[in-house]
Structures are given as structure tokens and as C-alpha cells.
Amino acid sequence: MPDNIDNLLVETRRFAPDEAFTGQAVATPALAERAAADRLGFWADQARELVTWSKPFTRVLDWSNPPFAKWFDDGSLNVAYNCLDRHVEAGLGDRVAIHWEGEPSDTRTLTYAELTREVKRAANMLLDLGVTEGDRVVIYLPLIPEAVISMLAVARIGAIHSVVFGGFSAESIRARVDDAGAKVVITADGGWRKGAVSPLKPAVDEALDETLHGASTVDTVIVVKRGENPVDWHDGRDLWWHDAIARSGDDHVAQAFPAEHPLFILYTSGTTGKPKGILHTSGGYLTGAAYSHRNVFDLHADTDVYWSTADIGWITGHTYVVYGPLANGATQVIYEGTPDSPEPGRWWDIIEKYRVTLFYAAPTAIRGFMKAGRQIPASRDLSSLRLLGSVGEPINPEAWVWYRDVIGGGITPIVDTWWQTETGSIMISALPGITTLKPGAAQVPLPGVAIDVVDDHGEPVGRGEGGLLVITEPWPSMLRGIWGDPDRYRETYWEKFADKGYYFAGDGARKDDDGDIWLLGRVDDVMNVSGHRLSTAEIESALVSHPLVAEAAVVGAADETTGQAVVAFVILRTSQVESMSPDDAVAALRAHVGHEIGAIAKPKTVMIVQELPKTRSGKIMRRLLRDVAEGREVGDTTTLADTSVMTVISAAL
Ligand code: PRX
């Protein structure tokens, strides 16, 4: 049970839907009625309505071999065709697909016709390089149009993309390249962040360095010119994107692939050190992405301007920047840089400039803006906004209300959307125009999604009680497995409630008196920093790989801005530290974690200790360390092998 289960404040504010909004809303109560009457029939309807099938499916769900699901599996489709060509064929070629804004204020606009042409050329480029159906392509790019073009080009030819977030280190890239057995890496000479070009190619070069790590599976590295900064060149391996694409024609007929053909792998943190390659496939994923994007964001594709601030390196960038919006023919904004570059009102300038109507961001950013003050957004015209979304972590009621008042002009609905890399698309969210909103609660499962909150034995908890969040029935956009590791897939998600056949999400939740769901955070050793999952084990193994460190324990401590912050407790090797000041040791360790995993994982605080609290079986009691990190009185220590350890740690700090 999560520690914070009792800490929940009672939140009584309610915001009923505005009549005018309801009058035009995409989602209607009929959606839930249809789903309740015939769940599989409902999904079949959605799949037929939202997706263009090259060969229509006749089977909806095959759950004969759980937990390995097949959806719509005798149908076939091309996912990129669904995001591109079909809109052009429907006469929407001139509609803007992407308003791209670079951090230094350069811009690019791509209509559906132009985006389709670019993707066809990129598809031909990949084919010329020998990439074929089922091959893996790693994408390590800034948020530039080529990122979207690459993903769709890979999908178009039936290859599998694995996007690696541009903030991850060489070590992280290499681990993902090796696990996926990638043939090609697409990167750039740099991208703009915080007013400067941040290089990307050196990390790829280091990741693929044979003398450091041995030979890799990669034979080609395609480099987009974006940063205009110098790069080392590896003849025979490296290719400039613009050179290669200049040789590629823009004729390409999309071939259909089976509904269960793999679409992408996206690595995410788990409770062990090794990242999990979450596998998503085509037909069910696209159905879930398009359905949820349309209904949760109330998308009116002909008039709305949608903006999700997520990076393509995360699942939100996959489902709600690339596949959902483009499948729905939406017009969207994509912004390369950080929210506060060159000045703190950059996001709000972009909303004003493009007249953004639907906006999707993370609580950590909202809290950051709250701190900076309401005068910054207040000096911009944000009146185009008509709906706001939140994702990645629980949004505290104060931030929710600020978001609605200051950004949403006190009138926009807010959709707090709960989901995961594994679920592929939004599972829990208010439906705008229907649901009476409660600040801080994700509230209700989407129609067609079966969710419960249960106790340790899988029995539903009563209203007003807390427990574990489970998904009780398979859903179309569910992960199909962990790349190359079916046993880990079964153990991680399905073992806990194997007798019931429930998917266990790893989150604690509470049902309120109305049965609405409030998320309470992770129950495992996975932290949530700025809406991104980081595993304690992964950071611990990075720390102990440094010669200074004998032992390390990492916890997530509550943090006002980032939700949780990484706090590390380390025992240093005495032989190594004599010549070094504690400050230098801490700086070296923070830099080392940045190098091993990426800047996002750098501990905010490193505490040097002599001992770590362990049970008699040797398990580190992170709960006690969390107490210290959060400045609380240390909890029950009776199960420690040495009960004096915590007194020593607390006293020393
Ligand atoms: O703990 C939940 C939290 O983020 C986890 C999923 O992380 P990830 O796979 O990186 O995907 C993030 C974007 C979908 C969940 O297990 N989480 C995500 N959204 C919410 C949330 N917690 C509370 N409320 C949310 N709206």
C-alpha cells in the first residue's frame, strides 16, 4: 500500500461541464452506453470507424493465450497510410499537419500533402539502405519535423522504431541498440535547448564505439543537419539525411501489414536495472490512439489547433504527437525547445501565435509556471484555448485550479489523463462536456476500458478506500510484450493477479464516494520525476559502477516542482576518497549518473553515509531513507538487522 494513502486531502471543489461545450462535444453519453452493452462490439466499431483497413478484420479479440492478446488480427493496414495518404485522398492535402517552431524561432509548416511526400521519400531512403520489414531503427533526434517523418517512414515500410529520448546518454543508447538489435540509427548534429545547440551525434558515436563496447548491430547512422555544429564523421557508416534523401523519389505505395505487426519498441524503466522494451503493434494501438485523442481532447479536426508539449522520446510523444493526432487529421503545433527559452513566456507566446485550442502538458511544467507567477501568462492572449490536458503524474488540486484559472481563463475543462507507456493510450480521464470535474482526480475509465481498485487479493475495495489499480480486461492499445522477454512480461504485469487475469499497473489509487479514481503514485521502487519514470535500481547500478562507490540506495523524495526528486545515499570506498573533498565526490557522482543514464537521472541530492538500513535478508529499506530525504521522523525500524543504523544516518545528516 502506498505510504501516502492517508495523506490525501479532501478536495470538494466541483466543476460541472459548460452547456455550450457539451452542446458541441465529440464524446456523448451514448459512447459509454454502447461500451457497457457490448465492450468488444464497441471496440470493433471504433476500429472500423477510425482506421482504414486494407483488409477488414472479422475477429475482434483473441485472448486464448493470455497475457498475449491479439486484436483485429485477421485484418491488415498500413499505419502511416492512415496518418497521411488517406487524408490527402480525402481532399485534405492542404490542411496543415504540423506547425513546427524551432527554439531559435525558425519555423516550418507542413501540410498533410507535404508531410506525406516527405515520409514517402524517407521510406524510400530507408529501403535503399536495405531496411526491411521487421528491422529495428533507433531514432535519437531533437523535436524537429524529421523526428515525426522518421517514425512514420519506419512504420510505413513495416520496420520497427525505437525512439530514444535525446537527453539519454551514450550508455543508454547502446543498451537500447543492443537489446533491440538495431540496424540503423537516425540522429542529428544537434538540437536547440535553452538557447544553445546541444550535440547528439557524439553520444551516438560513443555508443557505437567498437573499442569501448565492441561491434554493434548498426551499419548505418543517418544524420540530420539541424545544429550546424561540427561532427566527427565515420566514413562508410555515416550519411547526411539531406544527401540520402535527395537521391530518393517521392513515389511510394504503402503496403498493408497484419494488425498485429510490430509498430514500435519504447524502453521504459522498471524495478530492475535493465530497461524494458515495451512492444506495441499496429491495428489495436492505432485504434486506441485515435479513439482517445478524439474523445478526450474533443477534437474538431477542421477547426482545432492542438499542441502536446511532449517529446517524441516518451510515449506521450508517440501516441499524442504522432499517431493519435495524425490518424485523426488534426492540425498541431510542435515545439523544439524548452518552455522558458529565450524567456519564461515562450509557451504562452506559441499559444498566442498559433491560436492553440487544445493544450496538453505535464504537472511539473504547470507547477514551474505557478512558481514563476501568473503575470507571465496573463500578459499573453490565451483566449483561443478551450481545453487543457495533464499527464505523467498526479496533478495536485492547487496546480489544477491554477491551470484552469490562469491558463484556461477560468472556463476550460481540464482532462487529467492517466495511462502508461504500457497501456499505449489514455485509460482514465474525464470526458469533456460530460464529466463533472474534480481537481486532482483522473476520475473515470474511458468507455471500453475496464478498471478497478483492488486489495492485495484482487478483491475490489469499497468506495472511500484505497488499493492497487488494475485493468481487468484486455484493451486494443495494450502492450503486446517486452521485447525479447516474454517471461518478464508475464511476471511484471500479470503475475500478481494471475488467478483473476488482471493487469497490474504498479500504481496505488483510491475510489472516492462516487466511485471516481484518484491516483496515489507508484507502489514499487519506480520514481516519477517530472512525469518520467526512473528506476531506483537503474540509478543505483550507475552509482556503484563508479570507483568511488561501495554501495548505493536511491529513493524518490517529494519535490515541489518535479513531483519527485532523485535522492541518493552512498557509501564511499575509503581507499578512494582520501584525496577528495565530499563536495567533489558528490559532483563526480552526479556527473557520472548523467553520463551513464542522462541528465534527467542525476540525483538532486547525494548523501554520503557510513551504513544503509537493511533487513535481515539484506533488503534495503528505502521507506526509511525516504523519511530522511523528506525530513520526516524515521518510521518503524524494528525489522532492521541493525536497528541503530537509522539513528547514525539521521544524526550524521
Ligand atoms: O504512475 C503513473 C504516472 O506515470 C506512470 C506511467 O509513466 P510512463 O509510462 O512514463 O507514462 C507517462 C505518460 C503516460 C503511471 O504508472 N502517471 C501518468 N499519468 C498520470 C500518472 N499518475 C497520476 N495521474 C496521471 N494523470
XYZ file of C-alpha atoms and ligand atoms in Angstrom:
679
model
C 0.000 0.000 0.000
C 1.430 3.388 -0.887
C 2.702 5.406 2.024
C 0.793 8.474 1.034
C -2.599 6.813 1.066
C -3.646 8.560 4.265
C -2.216 11.900 3.285
C -4.786 12.669 0.692
C -6.505 15.961 1.254
C -10.234 16.053 0.924
C -10.941 18.010 -2.225
C -14.526 19.157 -2.581
C -14.426 21.625 -5.471
C -16.508 20.570 -8.465
C -16.718 21.973 -11.977
C -19.779 20.974 -13.952
C -19.495 20.952 -17.739
C -20.344 24.146 -19.521
C -23.548 23.806 -21.566
C -22.069 25.372 -24.659
C -19.161 22.944 -24.513
C -21.457 19.975 -24.026
C -23.558 21.083 -26.970
C -20.656 20.678 -29.364
C -18.754 17.862 -27.621
C -17.411 14.939 -29.621
C -17.981 12.443 -26.809
C -21.574 11.786 -25.865
C -23.137 9.570 -23.189
C -24.002 7.119 -25.981
C -20.329 6.141 -26.098
C -20.361 4.738 -22.579
C -23.756 3.107 -23.103
C -22.578 1.292 -26.201
C -19.340 0.194 -24.476
C -21.234 -1.063 -21.424
C -23.684 -3.035 -23.545
C -21.078 -4.775 -25.703
C -17.454 -3.953 -24.982
C -15.879 -5.901 -27.835
C -18.521 -4.734 -30.283
C -17.788 -1.194 -29.199
C -14.068 -1.597 -29.919
C -14.832 -3.177 -33.275
C -16.981 -0.129 -34.110
C -14.168 2.229 -33.120
C -11.620 0.267 -35.150
C -13.864 0.361 -38.230
C -14.783 3.988 -37.851
C -11.361 5.476 -37.086
C -8.997 3.251 -39.046
C -8.876 2.492 -42.765
C -8.238 -1.219 -43.197
C -6.685 -2.659 -46.345
C -8.240 -5.958 -45.367
C -11.135 -5.684 -42.910
C -10.894 -7.781 -39.763
C -13.531 -10.307 -38.756
C -12.064 -11.267 -35.364
C -12.018 -8.638 -32.604
C -10.050 -10.137 -29.705
C -8.126 -13.367 -29.396
C -7.397 -13.861 -25.691
C -6.928 -17.611 -25.914
C -3.315 -17.409 -24.740
C -3.256 -14.758 -22.010
C -1.439 -12.480 -21.357
C -0.631 -12.431 -25.087
C -3.509 -10.616 -26.766
C -4.326 -10.294 -30.430
C -6.724 -7.606 -31.614
C -8.350 -7.425 -35.040
C -5.726 -9.970 -36.037
C -7.066 -11.122 -39.405
C -7.198 -7.532 -40.643
C -4.379 -5.624 -42.261
C -3.477 -1.958 -42.559
C -0.652 0.475 -43.042
C -0.335 2.783 -40.046
C 1.477 5.556 -41.949
C -1.133 5.485 -44.713
C -3.738 6.018 -42.010
C -1.855 9.053 -40.704
C -1.098 10.554 -44.109
C -2.248 9.421 -47.553
C -5.848 8.816 -46.654
C -6.272 12.437 -45.560
C -4.764 13.626 -48.835
C -7.029 11.248 -50.758
C -9.979 12.693 -48.836
C -9.126 16.144 -50.164
C -7.392 17.434 -47.037
C -3.902 17.666 -48.549
C -3.736 21.415 -47.929
C -4.632 21.161 -44.264
C -1.685 21.964 -42.008
C -0.495 18.833 -40.219
C 2.406 20.442 -38.373
C 3.205 23.991 -37.391
C 6.765 23.456 -36.269
C 8.510 26.054 -34.146
C 12.254 25.781 -33.528
C 13.683 27.150 -30.327
C 15.557 29.962 -32.130
C 12.181 30.960 -33.649
C 12.728 29.405 -37.062
C 9.554 27.752 -38.302
C 8.348 25.134 -40.743
C 4.826 24.373 -41.828
C 3.939 21.010 -43.289
C 0.559 20.298 -44.825
C -0.733 16.742 -44.978
C 0.318 16.593 -48.651
C 3.818 17.809 -47.850
C 4.225 15.542 -44.849
C 3.052 12.581 -46.935
C 5.611 13.388 -49.608
C 8.431 13.721 -47.061
C 7.537 10.424 -45.427
C 7.439 8.655 -48.794
C 10.916 9.964 -49.594
C 12.244 8.927 -46.201
C 10.661 5.499 -46.669
C 12.468 5.148 -49.991
C 15.700 6.268 -48.349
C 15.388 3.535 -45.716
C 14.522 0.927 -48.333
C 17.606 1.947 -50.343
C 19.690 1.357 -47.229
C 18.344 -2.166 -47.043
C 15.930 -1.636 -44.154
C 13.089 -4.085 -44.500
C 10.005 -5.325 -42.695
C 10.718 -6.117 -39.042
C 14.140 -4.389 -38.918
C 14.728 -2.090 -35.942
C 15.630 1.558 -36.369
C 16.730 3.661 -33.395
C 15.704 7.324 -33.561
C 17.706 9.775 -31.429
C 16.578 13.205 -32.551
C 15.504 16.568 -31.238
C 11.863 17.563 -31.667
C 12.146 18.538 -35.320
C 9.907 17.512 -38.233
C 12.397 14.797 -39.222
C 11.601 13.038 -35.950
C 7.968 12.610 -36.973
C 8.943 11.883 -40.578
C 11.386 9.184 -39.453
C 8.874 7.457 -37.222
C 6.245 7.381 -39.949
C 8.732 6.290 -42.618
C 9.840 3.369 -40.470
C 6.211 2.430 -39.831
C 5.360 2.794 -43.495
C 7.802 0.080 -44.585
C 6.867 -2.258 -41.748
C 10.097 -1.743 -39.836
C 10.046 -1.093 -36.071
C 11.171 2.147 -34.491
C 12.694 2.568 -31.091
C 12.891 6.232 -30.180
C 15.500 7.074 -27.571
C 14.935 10.365 -25.740
C 17.539 12.939 -26.809
C 18.529 13.551 -23.178
C 19.744 9.991 -22.694
C 23.442 9.170 -22.599
C 25.676 7.053 -24.829
C 25.381 4.160 -22.373
C 21.594 4.275 -22.552
C 21.632 4.400 -26.345
C 23.957 1.434 -26.538
C 21.863 -0.652 -24.152
C 18.791 0.023 -26.315
C 20.589 -0.534 -29.625
C 21.866 -3.882 -28.368
C 18.607 -5.028 -26.844
C 16.656 -4.185 -29.992
C 19.405 -5.323 -32.383
C 19.019 -2.084 -34.345
C 20.342 -1.843 -37.868
C 20.126 1.917 -38.374
C 20.337 4.929 -36.059
C 18.819 8.260 -37.105
C 20.287 11.231 -35.253
C 21.196 14.898 -35.768
C 24.215 17.119 -35.491
C 22.417 18.762 -32.589
C 19.191 20.334 -31.433
C 18.340 23.590 -29.714
C 17.818 23.585 -25.971
C 17.956 26.530 -23.570
C 19.448 28.892 -26.098
C 22.287 26.656 -27.271
C 22.874 23.708 -29.562
C 23.031 20.522 -27.611
C 25.001 17.925 -29.564
C 23.553 14.468 -30.143
C 25.929 12.769 -32.512
C 28.851 12.452 -30.044
C 26.632 10.291 -27.837
C 25.767 8.065 -30.807
C 29.453 7.862 -31.787
C 30.405 6.876 -28.259
C 27.540 4.374 -28.061
C 28.697 2.654 -31.249
C 32.425 2.897 -30.493
C 33.884 -0.544 -31.135
C 36.900 -0.131 -28.906
C 34.699 0.872 -25.972
C 31.794 -1.502 -26.407
C 32.643 -3.991 -29.171
C 30.953 -4.296 -32.553
C 27.291 -3.304 -32.726
C 24.414 -4.373 -34.961
C 24.225 -0.893 -36.517
C 25.526 -0.487 -40.039
C 24.224 2.992 -40.895
C 23.896 6.259 -38.990
C 21.761 8.894 -40.717
C 22.500 12.439 -39.539
C 20.016 15.295 -39.868
C 21.640 18.716 -40.152
C 19.987 20.852 -37.524
C 22.544 22.226 -35.086
C 25.096 23.286 -37.723
C 27.852 22.294 -35.340
C 30.910 20.219 -36.274
C 30.611 16.433 -36.085
C 33.088 13.586 -36.303
C 32.433 11.569 -39.407
C 32.656 7.796 -39.803
C 33.013 7.059 -43.496
C 31.104 4.036 -44.619
C 28.741 4.279 -41.657
C 27.505 7.879 -41.518
C 25.224 9.533 -44.065
C 23.743 13.009 -44.128
C 19.951 12.851 -44.196
C 19.763 15.600 -46.819
C 22.188 13.790 -49.137
C 20.495 10.430 -48.824
C 17.002 11.828 -49.194
C 17.982 13.868 -52.246
C 18.545 10.565 -54.018
C 15.110 9.211 -53.018
C 11.978 9.638 -55.061
C 8.608 10.547 -53.610
C 6.709 7.636 -55.114
C 5.915 5.039 -52.551
C 2.831 2.904 -52.282
C 2.152 1.853 -48.719
C 1.857 -1.881 -48.342
C -0.510 -3.373 -45.781
C 0.765 -5.315 -42.773
C -1.173 -7.561 -40.399
C -2.878 -5.808 -37.482
C -0.503 -7.467 -35.039
C 2.620 -6.436 -36.946
C 5.028 -4.709 -34.503
C 4.973 -0.924 -34.791
C 7.467 0.209 -32.190
C 9.511 -0.601 -29.123
C 9.818 2.061 -26.453
C 12.101 1.473 -23.491
C 10.882 2.346 -20.037
C 12.175 1.898 -16.510
C 11.176 -0.996 -14.337
C 12.082 -2.115 -10.865
C 15.295 -3.781 -12.011
C 18.226 -2.030 -13.642
C 17.506 -3.235 -17.169
C 15.077 -1.049 -19.150
C 12.084 -2.847 -20.598
C 11.438 -2.697 -24.325
C 7.685 -2.155 -24.389
C 6.286 -3.566 -27.624
C 3.273 -2.086 -29.385
C 1.651 -3.386 -32.548
C -0.378 -1.755 -35.294
C -4.179 -2.062 -35.539
C -5.141 -2.051 -31.881
C -2.633 0.642 -30.976
C -3.827 2.958 -33.725
C -7.448 2.380 -32.737
C -6.719 3.258 -29.104
C -4.642 6.292 -30.068
C -7.204 7.748 -32.466
C -10.212 6.981 -30.261
C -8.772 8.501 -27.102
C -7.285 11.518 -28.852
C -10.597 12.351 -30.487
C -12.819 11.900 -27.449
C -10.595 13.039 -24.584
C -9.376 16.151 -26.393
C -12.744 16.815 -28.018
C -11.001 17.090 -31.344
C -12.744 19.011 -34.107
C -10.081 18.356 -36.699
C -11.240 21.023 -39.128
C -11.015 23.901 -36.645
C -8.835 22.932 -33.695
C -5.143 23.628 -33.256
C -3.759 21.022 -30.903
C -0.473 21.174 -29.020
C 1.108 18.479 -26.884
C 4.378 19.655 -25.366
C 5.694 16.096 -25.003
C 8.930 14.958 -26.589
C 8.775 12.076 -29.065
C 11.171 10.214 -26.761
C 8.261 9.427 -24.440
C 5.030 7.520 -25.027
C 3.030 10.768 -24.973
C 5.041 11.906 -27.978
C 4.246 8.655 -29.774
C 0.530 8.488 -29.114
C -0.421 12.151 -28.774
C 2.069 13.888 -31.068
C 2.432 11.346 -33.858
C -0.130 8.575 -34.147
C -3.315 9.899 -32.495
C -3.393 13.436 -33.919
C -2.207 12.433 -37.383
C -4.592 9.484 -37.647
C -7.345 11.965 -36.812
C -6.181 14.510 -39.393
C -5.506 17.141 -36.742
C -3.532 20.360 -37.107
C -0.892 20.536 -34.433
C 1.978 22.591 -33.081
C 5.350 21.004 -32.383
C 7.958 22.973 -30.449
C 11.604 22.012 -30.309
C 12.859 23.767 -27.210
C 12.387 24.284 -23.502
C 9.343 26.108 -22.025
C 11.368 29.093 -20.865
C 13.674 29.820 -23.803
C 14.562 32.521 -24.576
C 12.293 33.844 -21.875
C 9.743 32.483 -19.399
C 6.679 33.172 -21.532
C 7.730 31.149 -24.558
C 4.953 28.559 -24.336
C 2.293 31.211 -23.981
C 3.717 33.113 -26.939
C 3.364 29.973 -29.019
C -0.247 29.505 -27.937
C -0.984 33.105 -28.845
C 0.839 32.868 -32.162
C -0.860 29.716 -33.454
C -4.194 30.283 -31.678
C -3.851 26.890 -29.965
C -7.200 25.498 -28.831
C -6.269 22.177 -27.185
C -3.210 22.030 -24.949
C -1.599 19.017 -23.261
C 1.223 19.380 -20.726
C 2.697 17.835 -17.567
C 2.029 18.901 -13.957
C 5.726 19.545 -13.379
C 5.668 22.271 -16.030
C 2.451 23.745 -14.635
C 3.988 23.913 -11.167
C 7.093 25.534 -12.621
C 4.916 28.237 -14.196
C 2.976 28.689 -10.970
C 6.237 29.489 -9.230
C 7.251 31.966 -11.918
C 3.990 33.830 -11.409
C 0.690 34.420 -13.172
C 1.790 37.749 -14.645
C 3.739 35.870 -17.340
C 0.797 34.034 -18.924
C -1.529 36.915 -18.051
C 0.347 39.203 -20.425
C -0.490 36.936 -23.396
C -3.738 36.329 -25.210
C -4.639 32.752 -24.362
C -8.310 33.130 -25.259
C -8.082 30.582 -28.081
C -7.710 27.752 -25.542
C -10.820 25.682 -24.999
C -9.451 22.528 -23.343
C -6.402 21.678 -21.226
C -4.868 18.291 -20.525
C -2.489 16.954 -17.908
C -0.364 13.805 -17.974
C 2.507 11.982 -16.330
C 1.835 12.212 -12.603
C -0.924 13.203 -10.250
C -1.739 16.889 -10.619
C -2.287 18.413 -7.202
C -5.590 20.289 -6.851
C -3.879 23.670 -6.414
C -1.979 23.280 -9.659
C -5.166 22.062 -11.357
C -7.124 25.114 -10.267
C -4.273 27.463 -11.221
C -4.067 25.785 -14.640
C -7.769 26.298 -15.243
C -7.895 29.850 -13.890
C -4.704 31.316 -15.242
C -4.180 29.370 -18.471
C -7.752 28.307 -19.163
C -9.367 31.654 -18.360
C -11.432 30.028 -15.630
C -13.615 28.214 -18.167
C -11.771 25.429 -19.957
C -12.320 21.848 -18.913
C -9.192 20.034 -17.753
C -8.652 16.397 -18.592
C -6.287 14.690 -16.169
C -5.273 11.635 -18.159
C -3.892 8.516 -16.510
C -2.043 5.998 -18.626
C 1.372 4.448 -19.148
C 3.905 3.507 -21.796
C 2.442 0.022 -21.461
C -1.204 0.986 -21.915
C -0.395 2.787 -25.174
C -3.248 5.240 -24.810
C -5.276 7.059 -22.155
C -7.129 4.703 -19.807
C -8.619 7.041 -17.202
C -9.785 10.589 -17.826
C -12.773 12.838 -17.512
C -14.724 13.144 -20.758
C -15.037 16.840 -21.565
C -18.602 18.015 -21.791
C -19.858 15.005 -19.862
C -17.931 14.572 -16.620
C -18.237 16.970 -13.689
C -14.590 17.679 -12.946
C -12.797 17.126 -9.641
C -9.409 18.820 -9.338
C -6.721 16.222 -8.682
C -8.637 13.128 -9.782
C -8.202 11.284 -13.069
C -11.762 10.145 -12.374
C -13.306 7.655 -14.810
C -12.147 4.854 -17.113
C -12.705 5.706 -20.770
C -15.671 3.894 -22.299
C -14.407 0.451 -23.338
C -11.704 0.339 -20.654
C -12.229 -1.873 -17.597
C -10.502 -0.593 -14.458
C -10.759 -1.421 -10.776
C -9.033 -0.659 -7.499
C -8.407 -3.866 -5.550
C -6.822 -5.134 -2.366
C -3.827 -7.471 -2.264
C -6.070 -10.453 -3.041
C -7.626 -8.810 -6.064
C -10.941 -8.042 -4.343
C -12.433 -4.656 -5.239
C -12.095 -2.080 -2.481
C -15.149 -0.190 -1.363
C -15.893 3.441 -2.042
C -13.752 5.713 0.052
C -10.975 3.118 0.163
C -7.524 2.817 -1.379
C -5.755 -0.075 -3.063
C -3.997 -1.178 -6.229
C -5.019 -0.022 -9.676
C -5.709 -2.873 -12.114
C -7.041 -3.185 -15.634
C -9.424 -6.097 -15.585
C -9.947 -6.745 -19.310
C -7.576 -6.565 -22.293
C -7.730 -3.374 -24.370
C -6.723 -2.702 -28.008
C -3.643 -0.498 -27.393
C -2.189 -2.692 -24.656
C 1.474 -3.620 -24.845
C 1.961 -6.974 -26.525
C 5.051 -7.854 -24.539
C 8.562 -6.896 -23.535
C 10.902 -7.139 -26.496
C 12.674 -10.500 -26.378
C 11.489 -11.340 -22.861
C 8.043 -12.960 -22.604
C 8.721 -14.221 -19.078
C 9.499 -10.767 -17.763
C 6.300 -9.502 -19.396
C 4.231 -12.121 -17.601
C 5.985 -11.655 -14.269
C 5.978 -7.868 -14.271
C 2.391 -7.184 -15.200
C 0.285 -10.309 -14.856
C 1.684 -12.472 -12.088
C 0.367 -10.530 -9.122
C -3.266 -11.176 -10.012
C -2.732 -14.213 -12.245
C -5.820 -16.001 -10.914
C -8.034 -13.070 -11.897
C -6.282 -12.255 -15.160
C -5.765 -8.617 -14.162
C -3.064 -6.319 -15.472
C -1.347 -4.664 -12.520
C -0.197 -1.147 -13.334
C 2.122 -0.547 -10.353
C 0.097 2.427 -9.131
C -1.860 2.922 -5.956
C -5.300 4.501 -6.252
C -8.370 5.388 -4.234
C -12.043 5.219 -5.117
C -13.972 8.148 -3.717
C -17.561 8.096 -2.547
C -18.802 8.496 -6.115
C -16.512 5.708 -7.349
C -14.161 8.175 -9.083
C -10.478 7.282 -9.195
C -7.661 9.281 -7.580
C -4.123 8.200 -8.409
C -1.723 7.965 -5.487
C 1.631 7.261 -7.117
C 3.773 4.197 -7.697
C 3.806 1.370 -5.194
C 7.079 -0.098 -6.460
C 10.619 1.268 -6.493
C 9.998 3.366 -9.534
C 10.186 7.134 -9.171
C 8.324 9.723 -11.134
C 10.494 12.740 -11.840
C 8.887 15.460 -13.933
C 6.389 12.928 -15.224
C 9.055 10.476 -16.331
C 9.609 7.107 -14.819
C 13.051 6.358 -13.443
C 14.021 3.198 -11.677
C 15.866 3.325 -8.382
C 17.740 0.173 -9.390
C 18.999 1.692 -12.613
C 20.433 4.741 -10.858
C 21.888 2.591 -8.104
C 23.717 0.444 -10.614
C 25.048 3.575 -12.313
C 26.335 4.819 -8.946
C 28.045 1.603 -7.950
C 29.744 1.431 -11.332
C 31.792 4.445 -10.178
C 35.095 3.526 -8.462
C 34.305 5.829 -5.518
C 31.168 3.956 -4.542
C 30.902 0.842 -2.437
C 27.113 0.784 -2.048
C 24.202 2.981 -3.058
C 20.494 3.325 -2.383
C 18.258 5.697 -4.287
C 14.818 6.986 -3.349
C 12.352 9.443 -4.800
C 11.629 12.262 -2.366
C 8.639 14.585 -2.718
C 9.631 17.701 -4.627
C 7.577 20.827 -5.117
C 8.321 21.223 -8.811
C 9.293 17.865 -10.238
C 6.867 15.729 -8.209
C 9.681 13.544 -7.017
C 13.414 14.203 -6.925
C 16.191 11.640 -7.010
C 17.985 11.365 -3.670
C 20.970 9.024 -3.406
C 22.551 7.589 -0.285
C 26.043 6.310 -0.952
C 28.729 4.548 0.978
C 32.120 5.530 -0.411
C 35.140 3.297 -0.683
C 37.501 4.638 1.938
C 40.560 3.767 -0.123
C 39.364 6.108 -2.875
C 38.166 9.220 -1.083
C 41.099 10.396 0.943
C 42.348 12.783 -1.698
C 38.885 14.187 -2.437
C 36.537 16.594 -0.671
C 32.968 15.386 -0.098
C 31.705 18.132 -2.454
C 33.962 16.941 -5.240
C 32.878 13.364 -4.653
C 29.224 14.377 -4.874
C 29.846 16.389 -8.054
C 31.715 13.462 -9.605
C 28.871 11.070 -8.805
C 26.178 13.361 -10.181
C 28.164 13.766 -13.392
C 28.678 10.027 -13.581
C 24.945 9.284 -13.392
C 24.400 11.917 -16.076
C 26.929 10.126 -18.239
C 25.566 6.641 -17.595
C 21.857 7.376 -17.957
C 21.224 11.013 -18.820
C 20.810 14.366 -17.119
C 17.233 13.584 -16.055
C 18.515 10.863 -13.707
C 21.174 12.960 -11.930
C 20.479 12.888 -8.191
C 19.300 16.227 -6.853
C 20.942 15.316 -3.566
C 23.705 12.827 -2.783
C 24.067 11.972 0.885
C 27.280 10.274 1.931
C 26.613 7.745 4.684
C 28.531 5.040 6.533
C 25.751 2.443 6.541
C 22.486 1.680 4.770
C 19.386 0.395 6.549
C 18.890 -3.274 5.676
C 16.574 -6.030 6.742
C 17.979 -9.298 7.993
C 17.609 -10.701 4.490
C 19.740 -7.841 3.149
C 16.974 -5.803 1.510
C 17.492 -2.053 1.676
C 14.580 -0.376 3.438
C 14.009 2.563 1.140
C 10.951 3.624 3.103
C 13.227 4.731 5.937
C 15.567 6.559 3.601
C 12.576 8.345 2.116
C 11.684 9.531 5.602
C 15.148 11.016 5.959
C 15.136 12.506 2.472
C 11.778 14.161 3.072
C 12.808 15.425 6.514
C 10.288 13.321 8.428
C 10.682 11.433 11.595
C 12.003 7.992 10.706
C 9.309 5.293 10.767
C 9.299 1.803 12.197
C 12.838 0.348 12.260
C 12.146 -2.891 14.077
C 12.760 -5.129 11.052
C 16.252 -3.761 10.500
C 19.159 -6.118 11.022
C 20.860 -3.339 12.970
C 18.307 -1.000 14.466
C 20.853 1.677 15.333
C 21.688 2.372 11.680
C 18.980 4.950 11.166
C 19.953 6.858 14.277
C 23.507 7.044 12.969
C 22.360 8.173 9.493
C 19.938 10.796 10.795
C 22.490 12.117 13.257
C 25.199 12.373 10.610
C 22.956 14.307 8.229
O 2.459 6.402 -12.019
C 1.684 6.702 -13.152
C 2.127 8.039 -13.726
O 3.083 7.734 -14.717
C 3.235 6.313 -14.844
C 3.463 5.960 -16.286
O 4.659 6.523 -16.710
P 5.066 6.471 -18.236
O 4.970 5.067 -18.739
O 6.390 7.137 -18.355
O 3.981 7.306 -18.997
C 3.801 8.642 -18.680
C 2.829 9.250 -19.658
C 1.605 8.473 -19.882
C 1.959 5.751 -14.283
O 2.123 4.410 -13.873
N 1.020 8.782 -14.331
C 0.815 9.023 -15.644
N -0.263 9.821 -15.814
C -0.761 10.083 -14.589
C 0.048 9.413 -13.652
N -0.216 9.471 -12.328
C -1.285 10.180 -11.941
N -2.100 10.856 -12.771
C -1.872 10.843 -14.102
N -2.673 11.525 -14.916
